[in-house]
PDB file of C-alpha atoms in Angstrom:
ATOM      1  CA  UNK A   1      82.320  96.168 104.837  1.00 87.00           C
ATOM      2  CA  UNK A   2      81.848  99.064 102.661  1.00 94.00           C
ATOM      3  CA  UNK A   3      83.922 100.060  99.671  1.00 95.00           C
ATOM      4  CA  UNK A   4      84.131 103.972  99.926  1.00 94.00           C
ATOM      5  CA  UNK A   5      87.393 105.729 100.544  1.00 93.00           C
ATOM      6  CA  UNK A   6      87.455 104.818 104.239  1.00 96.00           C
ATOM      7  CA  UNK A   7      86.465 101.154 103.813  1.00 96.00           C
ATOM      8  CA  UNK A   8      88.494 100.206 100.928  1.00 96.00           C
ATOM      9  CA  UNK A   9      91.722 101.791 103.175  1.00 96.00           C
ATOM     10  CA  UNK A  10      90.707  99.331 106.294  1.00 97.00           C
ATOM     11  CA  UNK A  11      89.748  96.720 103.673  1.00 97.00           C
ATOM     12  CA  UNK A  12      93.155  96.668 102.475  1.00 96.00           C
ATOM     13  CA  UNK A  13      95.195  96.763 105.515  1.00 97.00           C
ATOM     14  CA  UNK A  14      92.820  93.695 107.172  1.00 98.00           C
ATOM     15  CA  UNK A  15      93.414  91.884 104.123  1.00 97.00           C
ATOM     16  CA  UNK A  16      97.357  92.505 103.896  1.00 97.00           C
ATOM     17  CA  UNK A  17      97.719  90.708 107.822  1.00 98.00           C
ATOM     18  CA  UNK A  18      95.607  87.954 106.604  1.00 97.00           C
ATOM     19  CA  UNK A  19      92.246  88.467 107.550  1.00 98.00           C
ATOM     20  CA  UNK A  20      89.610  86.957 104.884  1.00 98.00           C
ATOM     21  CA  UNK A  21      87.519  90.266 103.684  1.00 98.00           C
ATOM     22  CA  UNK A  22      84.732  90.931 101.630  1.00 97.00           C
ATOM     23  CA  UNK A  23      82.867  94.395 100.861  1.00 97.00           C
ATOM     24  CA  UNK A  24      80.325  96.396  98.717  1.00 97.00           C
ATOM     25  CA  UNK A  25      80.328  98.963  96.793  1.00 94.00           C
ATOM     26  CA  UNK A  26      78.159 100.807  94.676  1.00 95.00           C
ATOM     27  CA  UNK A  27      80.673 100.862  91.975  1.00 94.00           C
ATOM     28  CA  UNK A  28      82.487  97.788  90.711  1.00 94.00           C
ATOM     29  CA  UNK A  29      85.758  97.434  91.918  1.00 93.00           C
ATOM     30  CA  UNK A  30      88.713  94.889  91.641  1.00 95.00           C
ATOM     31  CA  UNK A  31      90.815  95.137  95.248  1.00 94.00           C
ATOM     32  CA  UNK A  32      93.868  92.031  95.955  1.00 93.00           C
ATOM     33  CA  UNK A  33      92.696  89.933  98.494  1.00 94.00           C
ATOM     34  CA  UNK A  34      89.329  91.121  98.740  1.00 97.00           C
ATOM     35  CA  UNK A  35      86.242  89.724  97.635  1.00 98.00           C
ATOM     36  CA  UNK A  36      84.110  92.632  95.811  1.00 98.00           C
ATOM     37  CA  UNK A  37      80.671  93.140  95.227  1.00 97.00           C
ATOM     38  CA  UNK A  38      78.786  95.998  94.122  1.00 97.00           C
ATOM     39  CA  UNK A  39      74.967  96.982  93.102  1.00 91.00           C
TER      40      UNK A  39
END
């Protein structure tokens, strides 16, 4: 999943209800819950 504005928002709710999520970014970011890559 990608990390922009829209991502990180769907990231965060899929994490928060217990889904296991991971996503890029071309930035380095540090989300709860979410495994974060960037590059």
């Amino acid at each position: 999943m990608g990390l922009g504005v829209l991502g990180q928002d769907a990231a965060e709710v899929l994490a928060r209800i217990g889904f296991d999520v991971a996503g890029w970014g071309a930035t380095k970011k540090s989300l709860r819950g979410i495994a974060c890559f960037a590059g």
